[in-house]
Coordinates of C-alpha atoms in Angstrom, one line a residue:
M1 CA -57.8 28.0 33.2
K2 CA -54.1 27.2 33.5
T3 CA -51.7 30.1 33.3
I4 CA -48.1 30.7 32.3
D5 CA -47.1 30.6 36.0
D6 CA -48.5 27.1 36.1
L7 CA -46.4 26.1 33.1
A8 CA -43.3 27.8 34.7
S9 CA -43.8 25.7 37.8
E10 CA -43.7 22.6 35.7
G11 CA -40.6 23.8 33.8
V12 CA -40.5 25.2 30.3
A13 CA -36.8 25.5 29.6
G14 CA -36.0 24.0 26.2
K15 CA -39.6 23.4 25.3
R16 CA -41.1 24.7 22.1
I17 CA -44.1 26.9 23.1
F18 CA -46.5 28.1 20.4
V19 CA -47.9 31.5 21.4
R20 CA -51.0 32.5 19.5
A21 CA -50.6 36.3 19.7
D22 CA -52.6 39.2 18.1
L23 CA -50.1 41.1 15.9
N24 CA -52.8 42.5 13.7
V25 CA -51.5 46.0 13.5
P26 CA -52.3 48.7 11.0
L27 CA -49.8 49.2 8.3
E28 CA -49.0 51.9 5.8
G29 CA -46.9 50.0 3.3
T30 CA -44.4 48.3 5.7
T31 CA -44.7 51.0 8.4
I32 CA -46.6 50.1 11.6
T33 CA -48.8 53.1 12.5
D34 CA -50.0 51.7 15.9
D35 CA -48.0 49.0 17.7
G36 CA -50.3 48.7 20.7
R37 CA -51.2 45.1 20.1
I38 CA -47.5 44.1 19.9
R39 CA -46.7 46.0 23.1
A40 CA -49.6 44.2 24.8
V41 CA -48.4 40.7 24.1
Q42 CA -44.7 41.5 24.5
P43 CA -44.6 40.8 28.3
T44 CA -45.8 37.2 27.8
I45 CA -43.3 36.5 25.0
A46 CA -40.4 38.1 27.0
K47 CA -41.4 36.1 30.1
L48 CA -41.4 32.8 28.3
A49 CA -38.1 33.6 26.7
Q50 CA -36.6 34.5 30.0
L51 CA -37.7 31.1 31.3
G52 CA -35.7 29.4 28.6
A53 CA -38.5 28.4 26.3
K54 CA -38.2 28.2 22.6
V55 CA -40.9 30.7 21.7
I56 CA -42.9 30.4 18.4
V57 CA -45.2 33.4 17.9
A58 CA -48.0 33.2 15.4
S59 CA -50.8 35.6 14.4
H60 CA -53.0 36.8 11.6
L61 CA -52.8 40.2 10.0
G62 CA -55.7 41.6 7.9
R63 CA -57.9 39.5 5.6
P64 CA -55.8 37.8 2.9
K65 CA -57.7 35.3 0.9
G66 CA -56.1 32.1 2.2
A67 CA -52.9 32.5 0.2
P68 CA -49.7 34.5 0.5
D69 CA -50.0 38.3 -0.1
P70 CA -47.0 40.5 0.6
A71 CA -49.3 43.4 1.6
F72 CA -50.2 41.3 4.7
S73 CA -46.8 40.0 5.7
L74 CA -46.0 39.9 9.4
A75 CA -42.3 40.8 8.8
P76 CA -42.7 44.4 10.1
A77 CA -44.4 43.1 13.2
A78 CA -41.7 40.6 13.8
E79 CA -39.1 43.3 13.5
R80 CA -41.0 45.6 15.9
L81 CA -41.4 42.7 18.4
G82 CA -37.6 42.2 18.4
E83 CA -37.1 45.9 19.2
L84 CA -39.6 45.7 22.1
I85 CA -38.2 42.5 23.7
G86 CA -34.6 43.4 23.1
R87 CA -33.8 40.1 21.4
S88 CA -33.2 39.0 17.8
V89 CA -36.4 37.5 16.4
A90 CA -36.2 34.9 13.6
F91 CA -38.8 35.1 10.9
A92 CA -40.3 32.2 9.0
T93 CA -41.5 33.1 5.5
D94 CA -44.3 30.5 5.7
T95 CA -46.6 29.0 8.3
V96 CA -46.0 25.3 8.3
G97 CA -43.7 24.8 5.4
E98 CA -39.9 24.3 5.0
S99 CA -39.1 27.8 6.4
A100 CA -41.2 27.4 9.5
R101 CA -39.8 23.9 10.2
S102 CA -36.2 25.1 9.7
V103 CA -36.6 28.3 11.8
V104 CA -38.2 26.4 14.7
A105 CA -35.6 23.6 14.5
G106 CA -32.9 26.3 14.8
L107 CA -34.3 27.9 18.0
G108 CA -32.1 27.7 21.1
E109 CA -33.4 28.2 24.7
G110 CA -34.7 31.7 25.2
E111 CA -35.0 32.4 21.5
V112 CA -38.0 33.7 19.6
A113 CA -39.4 33.2 16.1
V114 CA -42.4 34.6 14.3
L115 CA -44.3 32.6 11.7
E116 CA -45.7 34.3 8.6
N117 CA -49.4 35.3 8.6
L118 CA -51.6 32.3 9.6
R119 CA -54.3 33.4 7.2
F120 CA -52.0 32.8 4.2
N121 CA -53.2 29.2 4.8
A122 CA -56.9 28.6 4.0
G123 CA -57.1 26.1 6.8
E124 CA -56.8 28.8 9.4
T125 CA -60.2 30.3 8.8
S126 CA -62.0 27.4 7.1
K127 CA -65.6 26.6 8.1
D128 CA -64.8 22.9 7.4
D129 CA -63.7 21.2 10.6
A130 CA -61.5 18.7 8.8
E131 CA -59.6 21.3 6.8
R132 CA -59.2 23.5 9.9
G133 CA -58.1 20.4 11.9
A134 CA -55.6 19.4 9.3
F135 CA -53.9 22.8 9.5
A136 CA -54.0 22.6 13.3
D137 CA -52.2 19.2 13.1
Q138 CA -49.4 20.8 11.1
L139 CA -49.1 23.7 13.6
A140 CA -49.1 21.2 16.5
A141 CA -46.1 19.4 15.0
L142 CA -44.0 22.5 15.5
A143 CA -44.5 22.8 19.3
D144 CA -44.7 21.0 22.6
L145 CA -47.0 23.5 24.4
Y146 CA -49.6 26.1 23.5
V147 CA -50.2 29.5 25.1
G148 CA -53.2 31.5 23.9
D149 CA -52.6 35.2 24.2
G150 CA -54.3 36.7 21.2
F151 CA -57.4 38.1 22.9
G152 CA -58.4 40.0 19.8
A153 CA -59.0 36.7 18.0
V154 CA -60.6 34.5 20.8
H155 CA -64.1 35.1 19.4
R156 CA -63.0 33.3 16.1
K157 CA -63.4 29.6 15.7
H158 CA -60.1 29.4 13.8
A159 CA -57.5 26.6 13.7
S160 CA -54.8 28.4 15.7
V161 CA -57.3 29.7 18.2
Y162 CA -59.7 26.8 18.7
D163 CA -58.4 23.6 17.3
L164 CA -54.7 23.9 18.1
P165 CA -55.1 24.1 21.9
K166 CA -57.1 20.9 21.8
R167 CA -54.0 19.2 20.4
L168 CA -51.4 20.4 22.8
P169 CA -51.1 21.0 26.6
H170 CA -52.2 24.6 26.9
A171 CA -52.4 27.7 29.1
A172 CA -53.6 31.3 28.9
G173 CA -51.1 34.0 28.5
D174 CA -50.9 37.0 30.8
L175 CA -52.7 39.3 28.4
I176 CA -55.7 37.0 28.1
A177 CA -55.8 36.5 31.9
T178 CA -55.8 40.2 32.4
E179 CA -58.5 40.8 29.7
V180 CA -60.8 38.2 31.2
G181 CA -60.3 39.6 34.7
V182 CA -61.3 43.1 33.5
L183 CA -64.4 41.9 31.7
K184 CA -65.6 40.1 34.8
K185 CA -65.5 43.5 36.5
L186 CA -67.9 44.7 33.8
T187 CA -70.3 41.7 34.3
D188 CA -70.0 40.2 37.8
E189 CA -68.3 42.8 40.0
V190 CA -69.7 46.1 38.7
K191 CA -69.2 49.3 40.8
R192 CA -72.0 51.7 40.2
P193 CA -73.1 53.9 38.6
Y194 CA -72.2 51.8 35.5
V195 CA -71.9 54.1 32.5
V196 CA -71.5 52.7 28.9
V197 CA -70.4 54.9 26.0
L198 CA -71.1 53.4 22.6
G199 CA -70.0 54.9 19.3
G200 CA -68.7 53.8 15.9
A201 CA -70.4 53.5 12.6
K202 CA -73.2 51.0 12.8
V203 CA -76.0 50.3 15.2
S204 CA -76.1 46.7 13.9
D205 CA -72.6 46.1 15.2
K206 CA -73.8 46.9 18.7
L207 CA -77.3 45.5 18.8
A208 CA -76.6 42.4 20.9
V209 CA -74.4 44.2 23.4
I210 CA -77.0 47.0 23.8
D211 CA -79.6 44.3 24.5
Q212 CA -77.5 42.9 27.3
L213 CA -76.4 46.2 28.7
L214 CA -79.9 47.4 29.1
E215 CA -80.1 44.8 31.9
K216 CA -76.9 45.9 33.6
A217 CA -76.0 49.5 32.9
D218 CA -77.3 52.6 34.6
R219 CA -76.6 55.0 31.7
I220 CA -75.8 54.5 28.0
L221 CA -74.4 57.4 26.1
V222 CA -74.5 57.1 22.3
G223 CA -72.4 58.9 19.7
G224 CA -70.7 58.2 16.4
G225 CA -72.4 57.2 13.2
M226 CA -74.8 54.9 15.1
A227 CA -76.4 57.8 16.9
Y228 CA -78.1 59.0 13.7
T229 CA -80.3 55.8 13.5
F230 CA -81.4 56.5 17.0
L231 CA -82.1 60.2 16.2
K232 CA -84.1 59.0 13.1
A233 CA -86.1 56.6 15.4
K234 CA -87.0 59.7 17.5
G235 CA -88.4 61.3 14.3
H236 CA -85.6 63.7 13.6
E237 CA -84.2 64.6 10.2
V238 CA -80.6 63.2 9.9
G239 CA -79.8 64.6 6.4
I240 CA -77.2 62.5 4.6
S241 CA -75.7 61.2 7.9
L242 CA -74.8 57.5 8.2
L243 CA -78.2 55.7 8.7
Q244 CA -79.3 52.1 9.0
E245 CA -83.0 52.5 8.2
D246 CA -83.7 48.8 8.8
Q247 CA -82.5 49.2 12.4
V248 CA -84.9 52.0 13.3
P249 CA -87.5 49.6 14.8
A250 CA -84.8 48.0 17.0
C251 CA -83.7 51.5 18.2
L252 CA -87.3 52.4 19.1
D253 CA -87.5 49.1 21.1
Y254 CA -84.3 49.9 22.9
L255 CA -85.4 53.4 23.8
A256 CA -88.7 52.1 25.1
R257 CA -87.0 49.3 27.1
A258 CA -84.5 51.8 28.6
E259 CA -87.3 54.1 29.8
K260 CA -89.2 51.2 31.3
R261 CA -86.1 49.9 33.2
G262 CA -85.0 53.3 34.3
V263 CA -81.8 53.3 32.3
E264 CA -80.7 56.7 31.1
F265 CA -80.3 56.5 27.3
V266 CA -78.5 59.7 26.3
L267 CA -78.3 60.8 22.7
P268 CA -76.5 63.9 21.2
V269 CA -78.2 67.2 21.6
D270 CA -76.1 68.9 19.0
V271 CA -73.8 67.7 16.2
L272 CA -71.1 68.9 13.8
V273 CA -72.3 68.7 10.2
S274 CA -70.8 69.2 6.8
P275 CA -72.0 68.7 3.2
E276 CA -69.2 66.2 2.6
F277 CA -66.9 63.7 4.3
P278 CA -63.6 65.2 5.3
D279 CA -60.2 64.5 3.7
L280 CA -58.4 62.1 6.0
K281 CA -55.1 62.0 4.2
G282 CA -54.3 65.7 3.6
K283 CA -56.6 66.6 6.6
T284 CA -57.7 69.8 4.8
P285 CA -59.6 72.1 7.2
A286 CA -63.3 71.1 7.1
N287 CA -65.0 74.1 8.8
P288 CA -68.0 72.2 10.1
T289 CA -71.2 73.8 11.3
V290 CA -72.8 73.1 14.7
V291 CA -76.5 72.4 14.6
A292 CA -79.1 71.0 17.1
A293 CA -79.5 67.2 16.8
D294 CA -83.1 67.7 15.8
A295 CA -82.2 70.3 13.1
I296 CA -79.7 68.6 10.8
P297 CA -80.1 70.1 7.3
A298 CA -81.3 67.6 4.6
D299 CA -78.1 68.1 2.6
Q300 CA -75.6 67.8 5.6
E301 CA -73.9 64.9 7.2
G302 CA -73.3 64.5 11.0
L303 CA -69.6 63.8 11.7
D304 CA -69.1 64.4 15.4
I305 CA -71.0 65.3 18.6
G306 CA -71.3 69.0 19.3
P307 CA -70.0 71.2 22.2
K308 CA -73.2 70.9 24.3
T309 CA -73.2 67.2 23.9
R310 CA -69.5 67.0 24.9
E311 CA -70.4 68.9 28.1
L312 CA -73.4 66.7 28.7
Y313 CA -71.4 63.5 28.3
A314 CA -68.6 64.7 30.5
A315 CA -71.2 65.4 33.2
K316 CA -72.8 62.0 32.8
L317 CA -69.3 60.4 33.3
A318 CA -68.3 62.5 36.3
D319 CA -69.9 60.4 39.1
A320 CA -69.4 57.0 37.4
G321 CA -68.1 54.0 39.3
T322 CA -67.4 51.9 36.2
V323 CA -67.2 53.0 32.6
F324 CA -67.0 50.9 29.4
W325 CA -66.3 52.8 26.2
N326 CA -66.4 51.2 22.8
G327 CA -66.5 53.3 19.6
P328 CA -65.4 56.9 18.7
M329 CA -67.9 59.8 18.8
G330 CA -67.0 61.0 15.3
V331 CA -64.4 61.0 12.6
F332 CA -61.6 61.3 15.1
E333 CA -58.9 60.8 12.4
H334 CA -59.6 64.4 11.3
P335 CA -58.8 67.2 13.8
D336 CA -62.0 69.1 13.1
Y337 CA -64.0 66.1 14.1
A338 CA -61.9 64.7 17.0
N339 CA -63.2 66.8 19.8
G340 CA -66.1 64.6 20.7
T341 CA -63.9 61.5 21.1
K342 CA -61.3 63.7 23.0
A343 CA -64.1 64.8 25.4
V344 CA -65.1 61.2 26.2
A345 CA -61.5 60.2 26.8
K346 CA -61.0 63.1 29.0
G347 CA -64.3 62.4 30.8
L348 CA -63.0 58.9 31.6
L349 CA -59.7 60.3 33.0
D350 CA -61.4 63.0 35.0
S351 CA -63.8 60.5 36.7
Q352 CA -62.9 58.3 39.7
A353 CA -64.3 55.3 37.9
F354 CA -62.8 52.0 36.9
T355 CA -62.4 52.7 33.1
V356 CA -62.2 50.2 30.3
V357 CA -61.6 51.3 26.7
G358 CA -63.0 48.4 24.6
G359 CA -60.4 48.0 21.9
G360 CA -60.7 48.7 18.2
D361 CA -61.1 52.3 17.1
S362 CA -61.5 53.5 20.7
A363 CA -58.0 52.2 21.6
A364 CA -56.6 53.6 18.4
A365 CA -58.1 57.0 19.1
V366 CA -56.6 57.1 22.6
R367 CA -53.2 56.6 21.1
L368 CA -53.7 58.8 18.1
L369 CA -55.0 61.7 20.1
G370 CA -52.1 61.6 22.5
F371 CA -53.6 60.3 25.8
D372 CA -51.6 58.4 28.3
E373 CA -52.7 54.8 28.0
N374 CA -51.6 54.0 31.5
A375 CA -54.0 56.6 32.9
F376 CA -57.0 54.4 31.9
G377 CA -58.0 51.4 34.0
H378 CA -57.6 49.1 31.0
I379 CA -57.3 49.3 27.3
S380 CA -58.5 46.1 25.6
T381 CA -56.8 44.6 22.6
G382 CA -60.0 43.1 21.3
G383 CA -63.0 45.3 20.4
G384 CA -65.1 42.5 18.9
A385 CA -64.0 40.0 21.5
S386 CA -64.9 42.4 24.3
L387 CA -68.3 43.0 22.9
E388 CA -69.1 39.4 22.4
Y389 CA -68.0 38.6 26.0
L390 CA -70.4 41.3 27.2
E391 CA -73.1 39.9 25.0
G392 CA -72.8 36.7 27.0
K393 CA -71.5 34.6 24.1
T394 CA -69.1 31.7 24.5
L395 CA -65.8 32.7 22.9
P396 CA -64.2 29.7 21.2
G397 CA -60.7 30.6 22.0
L398 CA -61.4 31.0 25.7
A399 CA -63.5 27.8 25.8
A400 CA -60.6 25.9 24.3
L401 CA -58.2 27.1 27.0
E402 CA -60.6 26.1 29.7
D403 CA -60.8 22.5 28.7

């Protein structure tokens, strides 16, 4: 896979470089609430600008329906990018139209522009190869070279991710090179004990990765909403907790396979419960109750792991050589249900392990709860992409860069 350094050795000054970034940041109105993804790609963009390239940055944001929607504009991300790189950033109000062509034509050496949300064009996400290819042709006309650095999107077969690098000389950005290097340490170069912490809402989101990790991990610790389907599989009452009844047989199978292979599969021993979901906007005190994991009342909902489970999980992380964490342990957005996720984050920091936070809500939680991002081995920018890589899938965006 060619890198930016390879491009630099060939000379990029004055060339138009299309950078497929991941600027898919959370917004409240036009206010960015977490700029982690912009900060992650900023070094690649700054490096190309310093080399004298004309940098064209493109990304998706949210899930617009293939047409312009002001709620999903990338204008706030473009403004924040300019602040981070210390340069004026031009903004095109469309993707391949008159504004994009005019803005790109006006770029000088070392200047940067951001195109409007790629998903405002239906061709970006189309399942039809011809429609997607036609949009990729229009994007290709804007640039001389392509740099893929949107790791959070490499598992998508989208025009700007998969089709465009087939139309231009291409290379991987520094962020993607780093992400792939880290993931290899979780698959090919694992230091043991290898401990995996999985949380989040649904078991179904993690089925394939659990299937693979049962062959590689030494311990799997489970929390979050997905834990209640495993507790149900063990015959426990889970009340009104999040439950995927149709996944109970799969959970039983995984528990049996883990025991057969000697993989520690650790479930909560106590949980915080409440009769209702907490208020996440006003963050009204919730006053949860702690109960044993096998004694959840029928009218209560599990919303975080309990204090004994926090201690147990910290102990299971203490001697780890490698840790991969994907998914919070509870409703971390509310202070009364954040302690489980805090305990896991602190357990990673207290261990001597190589620690990887697998993007998505886990990365958001690290930042929201005030932890130093630099203290972790790596915080991924792509939760879904990380999981699919660990599942052993071919990621379209990476495959396109390797051609």
